[in-house]
Amino acid sequence: MAQVSINRDLGEWGLSTDSGERARLLQSPSVDIAPKSEGEAPPGGAGGGTTSTLGAIFIVVNACLGAGLLNFPAAFSTAGGVAAGITLQMAMLVFIISGLVILAYCSQASNERTYQEVVWAVCGKLTGVLCEVAIATYTFGTCIAFLIIIGDQQDKIIAVMAKEPEGPGGSPWYTDRKFTISLTAFLFILPLSIPREIGFQKYASFLSVVGTWYVTAIIIIKYIWPDKEMTPADILNRPASWIAVFNAMPTICFGFQCHVSSVPVFNSMRRPEVKTWGGVVTAAMVIALAVYMGTGICGFLTFGAAVDPDVLLSYPSEDVAVAVARAFIILSVLTSYPILHFCGRAVIEGLWLRYQGMPLEEDVGRERRRRVLQTLVWFLLTLLLALFIPDIGKVISVIGGLAACFIFVFPGLCLIQAKLSEMEEVKPASWWAMVSYGVLLVTLGAFIFGQTTANAIFVDLLA
C-alpha cells in the first residue's frame, strides 16, 4: 500500500509532536495498545498488538451492540415496515463497512492509533478539532440517553415491586422517576466515573454482551409465543413517505456506530493489515446486523405501529423474563456510562491542554482537581437533562445524527484528503472513483446530520 503524504503540521497549536502521548490519553478504554515511540514501524509492520482476528471481531461486535438495540423496532415502524427496514439497513451497511476500512487505511498511512488522531493527521487541525468536539458531544448525549434508559426500566420494575399502577398518580415519593434516577446515578455512576483509570471495562463488556443477546432472545421468543394480552396494532407495509424512511437513519447510525473505537482495535491486532481488517469488520457487522434485524423485525411485528421507542416499555411490567432483561440493561448501562464519560473527558482534557499550551506531563494534584471538576459538571448536566427530557426517541435522533458524522463524514473527508495528497501526475480511474466515493460519504453523512438537526429545531421545539 502506498504511503500517503499527509498534513502533519501540529505545531501551530503548540501540540506535542509525541502523538503517542496523546494516543494514550485519548485511546478507547476497550483496547490495550502498546505506546508508540519515535521511529516505530508503521502498524502494518511487525510491531503489531496482541489481539487475534477472532478477538478483534468480538471487540468490534461488542462496541457495536448496546442500548441502541432497544430502538430498532421503532426504527422499523418509522421506516414503514419490515421490507423498508431491511432494505435500509442493508444499504447503509455497505457504507458503514467501507467507513471502517477507510479509517484503517488512513491509520496505516498516518501511523496514528486513535480516531481523532487519524482525523487530525490526515485532515488538519480544523477538522481535527471539529472531530474532537463531535466526540465529546456524542458521548455527552449518549450518557443522557443511558440515564433515560435507567429511568424507563426502573419505572417498570418498581411498578411491579411496589404493586402500584404505573404513572404519576398515587405513587409514593420514593418511587418517583426523578428520585430513582438521581439516587441510582449518585450511588453507582458518579463513584465509577471519578477515577482516572477504568479497569472494570472487561466486566462491563461481559454484561453488555450477555444483556444484548438476552434481550434479543426474549424479543424473538415473545414474538413466536406471544402473551394473550399483547395484540399488535397496525402493521405497516410501506413507508408513508421518503422522509419517513430517512427519519429511521439516525437510529441505525446510533446502533452501528463503532467507528470511534475501531482504530484502536485495528492497531491492537497482531497483524494490522487493511485486507484482514476488511474481513474482520465485515464479519462483525453481519453479526450485528443479525442481532439488530432479529430484534427490529420481531419487536415491530409484535406491537406494530404502537411499538414504544424503547421496545421493553411495550411489554407488561409483570412479565418476569422481560423484567430480567430490564435488569440486564440497567446493569449494562450503569457500567457503560463511566466508560463513555471517560472517553468524553479525555477528549475535553486534550482540547483544554492544547488550548492552554500545557504539556500532558504535569503535577498530579492539578490533574486530579481538574478531573473531579470535569466529572462533576458532566455528571450533573447529563443528570439534569435526563430528568427533564424523558423521551429517549428524541435523544437517540440527535446523537444518531452525530453518529452519522463518525460513520460517513469524517471517513469521507479522510479518504478525499488522503487521495488528494498522492503525488501522481496522471490520476488513474481508481483515484477518481475513490475521491468520488469520499464525496458521496460526506454528502450522505451531512444529509443525515442536517435532517436530524432540522427535526430537533423545527419540529420538536416548535411543537
Short mmCIF file of C-alpha atoms in Angstrom, two decimals:
data_model
loop_
_atom_site.label_atom_id
_atom_site.label_comp_id
_atom_site.label_asym_id
_atom_site.label_seq_id
_atom_site.Cartn_x
_atom_site.Cartn_y
_atom_site.Cartn_z
CA MET A 1 0.00 0.00 0.00
CA ALA A 2 1.37 3.38 -0.96
CA GLN A 3 2.22 5.67 1.91
CA VAL A 4 0.31 8.93 1.73
CA SER A 5 1.88 12.32 2.30
CA ILE A 6 -0.44 13.98 4.81
CA ASN A 7 -0.72 17.13 6.85
CA ARG A 8 1.30 16.62 9.99
CA ASP A 9 1.89 20.27 10.95
CA LEU A 10 0.58 20.13 14.51
CA GLY A 11 2.87 22.78 15.93
CA GLU A 12 0.50 25.61 15.11
CA TRP A 13 -1.50 24.78 18.22
CA GLY A 14 1.55 24.19 20.38
CA LEU A 15 0.84 20.47 20.21
CA SER A 16 3.41 17.98 21.33
CA THR A 17 4.97 16.07 18.49
CA ASP A 18 4.80 12.89 20.57
CA SER A 19 1.44 11.71 19.29
CA GLY A 20 1.86 8.51 21.29
CA GLU A 21 1.29 10.51 24.47
CA ARG A 22 -1.93 11.93 23.08
CA ALA A 23 -3.00 8.49 21.89
CA ARG A 24 -2.58 7.04 25.37
CA LEU A 25 -4.71 9.86 26.79
CA LEU A 26 -7.44 9.65 24.17
CA GLN A 27 -7.49 5.96 23.25
CA SER A 28 -10.56 3.83 23.67
CA PRO A 29 -10.57 2.12 27.08
CA SER A 30 -11.74 -1.12 25.46
CA VAL A 31 -8.39 -1.94 23.90
CA ASP A 32 -4.91 -2.24 25.28
CA ILE A 33 -2.36 -0.83 22.85
CA ALA A 34 1.36 -0.56 23.30
CA PRO A 35 2.68 3.01 23.35
CA LYS A 36 4.07 4.34 20.12
CA SER A 37 7.62 5.61 20.27
CA GLU A 38 9.70 7.68 17.94
CA GLY A 39 10.82 5.79 14.88
CA GLU A 40 8.45 2.91 15.47
CA ALA A 41 7.46 0.93 12.43
CA PRO A 42 4.04 1.57 10.93
CA PRO A 43 1.15 -0.52 12.16
CA GLY A 44 1.35 -2.79 9.18
CA GLY A 45 4.79 -3.93 10.21
CA ALA A 46 5.95 -6.50 12.67
CA GLY A 47 5.28 -4.37 15.71
CA GLY A 48 1.58 -5.16 15.98
CA GLY A 49 -0.53 -5.76 19.08
CA THR A 50 -1.77 -8.91 20.72
CA THR A 51 -5.39 -9.19 19.55
CA SER A 52 -6.24 -12.13 17.29
CA THR A 53 -8.59 -11.90 14.34
CA LEU A 54 -11.41 -13.60 16.24
CA GLY A 55 -10.73 -11.37 19.22
CA ALA A 56 -10.95 -8.29 17.01
CA ILE A 57 -14.30 -9.49 15.62
CA PHE A 58 -15.63 -9.94 19.16
CA ILE A 59 -14.44 -6.47 20.26
CA VAL A 60 -15.99 -4.77 17.23
CA VAL A 61 -19.30 -6.60 17.74
CA ASN A 62 -19.23 -5.64 21.41
CA ALA A 63 -18.51 -2.00 20.53
CA CYS A 64 -21.38 -2.01 18.03
CA LEU A 65 -24.08 -3.71 20.08
CA GLY A 66 -25.56 -1.93 23.05
CA ALA A 67 -28.53 0.06 24.31
CA GLY A 68 -29.32 1.21 20.76
CA LEU A 69 -30.76 -2.27 20.27
CA LEU A 70 -33.91 -1.17 22.13
CA ASN A 71 -34.79 1.40 19.46
CA PHE A 72 -34.67 -0.79 16.34
CA PRO A 73 -38.31 -1.99 16.42
CA ALA A 74 -39.38 1.67 16.45
CA ALA A 75 -36.95 2.31 13.58
CA PHE A 76 -38.71 -0.39 11.52
CA SER A 77 -42.02 1.30 12.32
CA THR A 78 -40.65 4.70 11.33
CA ALA A 79 -39.19 3.32 8.10
CA GLY A 80 -42.55 1.87 7.09
CA GLY A 81 -42.39 -1.83 7.84
CA VAL A 82 -40.17 -4.87 7.59
CA ALA A 83 -39.26 -4.61 3.91
CA ALA A 84 -38.29 -0.94 4.15
CA GLY A 85 -36.34 -1.51 7.37
CA ILE A 86 -34.35 -4.44 5.95
CA THR A 87 -33.60 -2.60 2.70
CA LEU A 88 -32.45 0.49 4.56
CA GLN A 89 -30.14 -1.46 6.88
CA MET A 90 -28.60 -3.49 4.06
CA ALA A 91 -27.95 -0.37 2.00
CA MET A 92 -26.39 1.50 4.91
CA LEU A 93 -24.27 -1.49 5.90
CA VAL A 94 -22.18 -1.12 2.72
CA PHE A 95 -21.23 2.43 3.67
CA ILE A 96 -20.71 1.50 7.33
CA ILE A 97 -18.21 -1.24 6.46
CA SER A 98 -16.41 0.91 3.91
CA GLY A 99 -16.01 3.67 6.51
CA LEU A 100 -14.31 1.23 8.87
CA VAL A 101 -11.93 0.11 6.12
CA ILE A 102 -11.12 3.72 5.16
CA LEU A 103 -10.23 4.52 8.76
CA ALA A 104 -7.84 1.56 8.90
CA TYR A 105 -6.21 2.65 5.61
CA CYS A 106 -5.73 6.20 6.89
CA SER A 107 -4.49 4.95 10.26
CA GLN A 108 -1.84 2.89 8.50
CA ALA A 109 -0.89 5.79 6.21
CA SER A 110 -0.63 8.33 9.04
CA ASN A 111 0.77 5.94 11.69
CA GLU A 112 -1.84 7.20 14.17
CA ARG A 113 -3.70 4.96 16.58
CA THR A 114 -6.97 6.67 17.54
CA TYR A 115 -9.89 8.01 15.53
CA GLN A 116 -9.34 11.65 16.38
CA GLU A 117 -5.57 11.40 15.84
CA VAL A 118 -6.18 10.00 12.35
CA VAL A 119 -8.51 12.88 11.51
CA TRP A 120 -6.01 15.39 12.95
CA ALA A 121 -3.13 13.97 10.93
CA VAL A 122 -4.94 13.46 7.63
CA CYS A 123 -7.35 16.40 7.52
CA GLY A 124 -5.57 19.05 9.57
CA LYS A 125 -6.22 20.97 12.77
CA LEU A 126 -9.65 22.48 11.98
CA THR A 127 -11.25 19.16 11.07
CA GLY A 128 -9.41 17.54 13.98
CA VAL A 129 -10.86 19.99 16.47
CA LEU A 130 -14.35 19.55 14.99
CA CYS A 131 -13.94 15.79 15.32
CA GLU A 132 -12.92 16.03 18.98
CA VAL A 133 -15.83 18.37 19.75
CA ALA A 134 -18.18 15.94 17.97
CA ILE A 135 -16.84 13.01 20.04
CA ALA A 136 -17.32 14.94 23.29
CA THR A 137 -20.86 15.96 22.28
CA TYR A 138 -21.73 12.43 21.16
CA THR A 139 -20.53 10.81 24.39
CA PHE A 140 -22.34 13.50 26.41
CA GLY A 141 -25.61 12.85 24.57
CA THR A 142 -25.22 9.09 24.91
CA CYS A 143 -24.73 9.46 28.67
CA ILE A 144 -28.05 11.35 28.77
CA ALA A 145 -29.70 8.52 26.83
CA PHE A 146 -28.28 5.98 29.29
CA LEU A 147 -29.79 7.81 32.26
CA ILE A 148 -33.17 7.94 30.50
CA ILE A 149 -32.95 4.20 29.83
CA ILE A 150 -32.25 3.59 33.52
CA GLY A 151 -35.34 5.58 34.44
CA ASP A 152 -37.52 3.80 31.88
CA GLN A 153 -36.54 0.34 33.09
CA GLN A 154 -36.72 1.24 36.78
CA ASP A 155 -40.25 2.58 36.35
CA LYS A 156 -41.43 -0.83 35.13
CA ILE A 157 -39.54 -2.79 37.80
CA ILE A 158 -40.67 -0.52 40.65
CA ALA A 159 -44.29 -0.70 39.47
CA VAL A 160 -44.22 -4.46 39.97
CA MET A 161 -42.27 -4.44 43.25
CA ALA A 162 -44.44 -1.71 44.78
CA LYS A 163 -47.60 -3.36 43.36
CA GLU A 164 -48.92 0.02 42.33
CA PRO A 165 -50.11 1.25 38.93
CA GLU A 166 -47.61 2.96 36.68
CA GLY A 167 -47.92 6.69 36.23
CA PRO A 168 -47.68 9.84 38.31
CA GLY A 169 -50.89 9.40 40.31
CA GLY A 170 -51.00 7.66 43.69
CA SER A 171 -47.31 6.72 43.88
CA PRO A 172 -45.16 7.44 46.96
CA TRP A 173 -42.29 9.91 46.65
CA TYR A 174 -39.59 7.25 46.76
CA THR A 175 -40.91 5.68 43.55
CA ASP A 176 -40.85 8.98 41.67
CA ARG A 177 -38.84 8.71 38.45
CA LYS A 178 -36.67 11.75 39.13
CA PHE A 179 -35.79 10.48 42.60
CA THR A 180 -34.93 6.93 41.48
CA ILE A 181 -32.75 8.12 38.57
CA SER A 182 -30.92 10.59 40.81
CA LEU A 183 -30.40 8.05 43.60
CA THR A 184 -29.06 5.41 41.20
CA ALA A 185 -26.79 7.93 39.50
CA PHE A 186 -25.29 9.27 42.73
CA LEU A 187 -24.84 5.84 44.32
CA PHE A 188 -23.37 3.96 41.35
CA ILE A 189 -22.48 6.09 38.32
CA LEU A 190 -20.71 9.02 39.99
CA PRO A 191 -18.28 6.89 42.08
CA LEU A 192 -17.41 4.84 38.98
CA SER A 193 -16.82 7.98 36.88
CA ILE A 194 -14.33 9.86 39.07
CA PRO A 195 -11.26 7.55 38.92
CA ARG A 196 -8.55 8.35 36.40
CA GLU A 197 -8.39 4.79 35.08
CA ILE A 198 -11.22 2.34 34.43
CA GLY A 199 -10.04 -1.19 34.98
CA PHE A 200 -13.54 -2.67 35.12
CA GLN A 201 -14.30 -2.44 31.39
CA LYS A 202 -13.89 -6.19 30.93
CA TYR A 203 -16.83 -6.76 33.27
CA ALA A 204 -18.85 -4.07 31.51
CA SER A 205 -18.16 -5.77 28.18
CA PHE A 206 -19.32 -9.11 29.54
CA LEU A 207 -22.53 -7.62 30.94
CA SER A 208 -23.20 -5.74 27.72
CA VAL A 209 -22.81 -8.85 25.57
CA VAL A 210 -24.92 -11.07 27.83
CA GLY A 211 -27.62 -8.42 28.22
CA THR A 212 -27.80 -7.69 24.50
CA TRP A 213 -28.16 -11.31 23.47
CA TYR A 214 -30.68 -11.98 26.23
CA VAL A 215 -32.85 -9.03 25.18
CA THR A 216 -32.73 -10.20 21.55
CA ALA A 217 -33.67 -13.75 22.56
CA ILE A 218 -36.60 -12.56 24.70
CA ILE A 219 -37.99 -10.33 21.93
CA ILE A 220 -37.81 -13.17 19.39
CA ILE A 221 -39.36 -15.68 21.82
CA LYS A 222 -42.16 -13.27 22.74
CA TYR A 223 -42.95 -12.85 19.06
CA ILE A 224 -43.08 -16.59 18.39
CA TRP A 225 -45.07 -17.34 21.59
CA PRO A 226 -46.82 -14.07 22.41
CA ASP A 227 -48.75 -13.42 25.61
CA LYS A 228 -52.52 -13.22 25.24
CA GLU A 229 -52.72 -9.56 26.28
CA MET A 230 -50.19 -8.49 23.64
CA THR A 231 -52.01 -7.70 20.41
CA PRO A 232 -50.20 -5.80 17.64
CA ALA A 233 -51.50 -2.53 16.30
CA ASP A 234 -51.48 -1.77 12.59
CA ILE A 235 -48.58 -3.46 10.77
CA LEU A 236 -47.23 -1.04 8.21
CA ASN A 237 -46.36 -2.50 4.80
CA ARG A 238 -44.94 0.58 3.12
CA PRO A 239 -43.40 3.87 4.22
CA ALA A 240 -45.67 6.87 4.49
CA SER A 241 -43.09 8.93 2.57
CA TRP A 242 -39.40 9.01 1.72
CA ILE A 243 -38.92 11.40 4.61
CA ALA A 244 -40.19 8.68 6.95
CA VAL A 245 -37.50 6.31 5.67
CA PHE A 246 -34.78 8.89 6.24
CA ASN A 247 -36.07 9.53 9.77
CA ALA A 248 -35.07 5.96 10.66
CA MET A 249 -31.43 6.54 9.64
CA PRO A 250 -30.25 8.20 12.90
CA THR A 251 -31.34 5.16 14.94
CA ILE A 252 -29.46 2.83 12.59
CA CYS A 253 -26.38 5.06 12.73
CA PHE A 254 -26.51 5.10 16.54
CA GLY A 255 -26.78 1.32 16.62
CA PHE A 256 -23.93 0.58 14.20
CA GLN A 257 -21.55 3.34 15.34
CA CYS A 258 -18.35 1.62 16.43
CA HIS A 259 -16.02 3.67 14.25
CA VAL A 260 -14.52 5.80 17.02
CA SER A 261 -13.22 2.71 18.83
CA SER A 262 -12.38 0.83 15.62
CA VAL A 263 -8.99 2.50 15.05
CA PRO A 264 -7.52 1.35 18.40
CA VAL A 265 -8.92 -2.13 17.73
CA PHE A 266 -7.25 -2.21 14.29
CA ASN A 267 -3.90 -1.22 15.77
CA SER A 268 -4.22 -3.75 18.59
CA MET A 269 -4.25 -6.66 16.11
CA ARG A 270 -1.23 -8.92 15.77
CA ARG A 271 -1.00 -8.12 12.07
CA PRO A 272 -2.93 -4.91 11.42
CA GLU A 273 -3.46 -5.15 7.67
CA VAL A 274 -6.27 -3.45 5.79
CA LYS A 275 -7.25 -6.62 3.90
CA THR A 276 -7.54 -8.63 7.12
CA TRP A 277 -9.38 -5.78 8.77
CA GLY A 278 -11.91 -5.77 5.94
CA GLY A 279 -12.78 -9.37 6.78
CA VAL A 280 -12.95 -8.57 10.50
CA VAL A 281 -15.40 -5.68 10.15
CA THR A 282 -17.50 -7.50 7.54
CA ALA A 283 -17.94 -10.49 9.86
CA ALA A 284 -18.63 -8.22 12.84
CA MET A 285 -21.19 -6.12 11.00
CA VAL A 286 -23.00 -9.22 9.69
CA ILE A 287 -23.31 -10.49 13.28
CA ALA A 288 -24.54 -7.11 14.48
CA LEU A 289 -26.96 -6.95 11.55
CA ALA A 290 -28.43 -10.32 12.50
CA VAL A 291 -28.98 -9.19 16.10
CA TYR A 292 -30.45 -5.82 15.16
CA MET A 293 -32.60 -7.30 12.43
CA GLY A 294 -33.96 -10.06 14.66
CA THR A 295 -34.79 -7.55 17.37
CA GLY A 296 -36.22 -4.99 14.97
CA ILE A 297 -38.39 -7.35 12.95
CA CYS A 298 -39.77 -9.37 15.87
CA GLY A 299 -40.30 -6.34 18.09
CA PHE A 300 -42.07 -4.45 15.32
CA LEU A 301 -44.30 -7.38 14.33
CA THR A 302 -45.21 -7.97 17.99
CA PHE A 303 -46.52 -4.43 18.59
CA GLY A 304 -46.89 -2.92 15.12
CA ALA A 305 -47.07 0.84 14.80
CA ALA A 306 -47.75 1.13 18.55
CA VAL A 307 -44.23 -0.03 19.49
CA ASP A 308 -42.51 2.22 22.02
CA PRO A 309 -39.18 3.92 21.14
CA ASP A 310 -37.78 1.71 23.92
CA VAL A 311 -39.24 -1.66 22.97
CA LEU A 312 -39.01 -3.10 26.51
CA LEU A 313 -41.53 -0.49 27.66
CA SER A 314 -44.13 -2.07 25.37
CA TYR A 315 -44.12 -5.32 27.37
CA PRO A 316 -46.21 -5.81 30.54
CA SER A 317 -44.48 -4.92 33.79
CA GLU A 318 -45.40 -8.27 35.34
CA ASP A 319 -43.51 -10.35 32.76
CA VAL A 320 -40.65 -11.97 34.70
CA ALA A 321 -38.49 -12.78 31.67
CA VAL A 322 -38.74 -9.20 30.42
CA ALA A 323 -38.00 -7.92 33.95
CA VAL A 324 -34.73 -9.86 33.86
CA ALA A 325 -33.96 -8.22 30.51
CA ARG A 326 -34.62 -4.82 32.09
CA ALA A 327 -32.23 -5.65 34.93
CA PHE A 328 -29.54 -6.67 32.43
CA ILE A 329 -29.97 -3.41 30.53
CA ILE A 330 -29.71 -1.37 33.75
CA LEU A 331 -26.50 -3.16 34.80
CA SER A 332 -25.03 -2.74 31.34
CA VAL A 333 -25.84 0.97 31.23
CA LEU A 334 -24.54 1.56 34.76
CA THR A 335 -21.11 0.30 33.74
CA SER A 336 -21.17 1.74 30.22
CA TYR A 337 -21.84 5.33 31.33
CA PRO A 338 -18.42 5.69 33.08
CA ILE A 339 -16.61 4.30 30.03
CA LEU A 340 -18.29 6.79 27.69
CA HIS A 341 -17.67 9.58 30.19
CA PHE A 342 -14.00 8.55 30.32
CA CYS A 343 -13.74 8.93 26.53
CA GLY A 344 -15.50 12.30 26.52
CA ARG A 345 -13.49 13.57 29.48
CA ALA A 346 -10.24 12.55 27.80
CA VAL A 347 -11.13 14.49 24.65
CA ILE A 348 -12.08 17.58 26.69
CA GLU A 349 -8.84 17.25 28.65
CA GLY A 350 -6.83 17.08 25.43
CA LEU A 351 -8.59 20.14 23.99
CA TRP A 352 -8.03 22.08 27.23
CA LEU A 353 -4.33 21.24 27.46
CA ARG A 354 -3.83 22.07 23.80
CA TYR A 355 -5.60 25.42 24.20
CA GLN A 356 -3.57 26.25 27.30
CA GLY A 357 -0.34 25.05 25.69
CA MET A 358 0.41 22.85 28.71
CA PRO A 359 2.28 19.53 28.46
CA LEU A 360 0.49 16.31 29.25
CA GLU A 361 3.08 15.52 31.93
CA GLU A 362 2.01 17.80 34.79
CA ASP A 363 1.68 17.53 38.54
CA VAL A 364 -0.84 15.02 39.82
CA GLY A 365 -2.65 17.48 42.09
CA ARG A 366 -3.71 19.81 39.28
CA GLU A 367 -4.84 16.89 37.14
CA ARG A 368 -6.90 15.43 40.00
CA ARG A 369 -8.68 18.71 40.76
CA ARG A 370 -9.47 19.28 37.10
CA ARG A 371 -10.67 15.69 36.64
CA VAL A 372 -13.03 15.86 39.62
CA LEU A 373 -14.42 19.20 38.47
CA GLN A 374 -14.92 17.96 34.89
CA THR A 375 -16.61 14.80 36.16
CA LEU A 376 -18.99 16.67 38.48
CA VAL A 377 -20.02 19.16 35.79
CA TRP A 378 -20.50 16.40 33.21
CA PHE A 379 -22.45 14.21 35.64
CA LEU A 380 -24.77 16.96 36.90
CA LEU A 381 -25.54 18.31 33.42
CA THR A 382 -26.36 14.88 31.98
CA LEU A 383 -28.49 14.06 35.02
CA LEU A 384 -30.48 17.30 34.83
CA LEU A 385 -31.11 16.93 31.11
CA ALA A 386 -32.15 13.29 31.54
CA LEU A 387 -34.65 14.27 34.24
CA PHE A 388 -36.34 16.84 32.02
CA ILE A 389 -36.07 15.06 28.64
CA PRO A 390 -37.92 11.79 29.28
CA ASP A 391 -38.35 10.87 25.59
CA ILE A 392 -35.50 8.56 24.60
CA GLY A 393 -36.52 8.79 20.94
CA LYS A 394 -35.59 12.48 20.70
CA VAL A 395 -32.18 11.94 22.29
CA ILE A 396 -31.39 8.97 20.05
CA SER A 397 -32.36 11.01 16.99
CA VAL A 398 -29.94 13.82 17.86
CA ILE A 399 -26.96 11.65 18.78
CA GLY A 400 -27.74 9.41 15.80
CA GLY A 401 -27.12 12.43 13.60
CA LEU A 402 -23.70 12.86 15.23
CA ALA A 403 -23.03 9.14 14.77
CA ALA A 404 -23.57 9.70 11.03
CA CYS A 405 -20.63 12.12 11.12
CA PHE A 406 -18.34 9.43 12.56
CA ILE A 407 -19.60 6.81 10.10
CA PHE A 408 -19.71 8.90 6.91
CA VAL A 409 -18.41 12.47 7.13
CA PHE A 410 -15.01 12.11 8.78
CA PRO A 411 -14.04 8.87 6.97
CA GLY A 412 -15.12 10.51 3.70
CA LEU A 413 -13.01 13.59 4.40
CA CYS A 414 -10.04 11.39 5.32
CA LEU A 415 -10.37 9.43 2.07
CA ILE A 416 -10.59 12.62 -0.01
CA GLN A 417 -7.60 14.22 1.71
CA ALA A 418 -5.52 11.06 1.53
CA LYS A 419 -6.17 10.68 -2.19
CA LEU A 420 -5.57 14.37 -2.90
CA SER A 421 -2.19 14.07 -1.18
CA GLU A 422 -1.00 11.40 -3.60
CA MET A 423 1.51 12.95 -5.97
CA GLU A 424 0.88 11.12 -9.24
CA GLU A 425 0.79 13.48 -12.22
CA VAL A 426 -1.77 11.40 -14.10
CA LYS A 427 -4.67 10.31 -11.94
CA PRO A 428 -5.96 6.80 -12.76
CA ALA A 429 -9.65 5.97 -12.89
CA SER A 430 -9.48 4.32 -9.46
CA TRP A 431 -8.20 7.58 -7.96
CA TRP A 432 -11.21 9.48 -9.25
CA ALA A 433 -13.52 6.70 -8.06
CA MET A 434 -12.10 6.89 -4.52
CA VAL A 435 -12.41 10.66 -4.38
CA SER A 436 -15.98 10.47 -5.69
CA TYR A 437 -16.84 7.85 -3.10
CA GLY A 438 -15.41 10.06 -0.38
CA VAL A 439 -17.59 12.92 -1.59
CA LEU A 440 -20.61 10.58 -1.53
CA LEU A 441 -19.87 9.58 2.09
CA VAL A 442 -19.52 13.18 3.21
CA THR A 443 -22.74 14.16 1.41
CA LEU A 444 -24.72 11.27 2.90
CA GLY A 445 -23.47 11.95 6.42
CA ALA A 446 -24.09 15.69 6.12
CA PHE A 447 -27.63 14.99 4.88
CA ILE A 448 -28.45 12.73 7.85
CA PHE A 449 -26.91 15.15 10.34
CA GLY A 450 -28.66 18.14 8.75
CA GLN A 451 -32.03 16.44 8.67
CA THR A 452 -31.71 15.35 12.30
CA THR A 453 -30.71 18.83 13.42
CA ALA A 454 -33.57 20.39 11.44
CA ASN A 455 -36.06 17.97 13.02
CA ALA A 456 -34.77 18.77 16.50
CA ILE A 457 -35.02 22.52 15.94
CA PHE A 458 -38.06 22.99 13.74
CA VAL A 459 -40.21 20.03 14.79
CA ASP A 460 -39.54 19.24 18.43
CA LEU A 461 -39.00 22.80 19.66
CA LEU A 462 -41.89 24.31 17.71
CA ALA A 463 -44.16 21.51 18.87
#
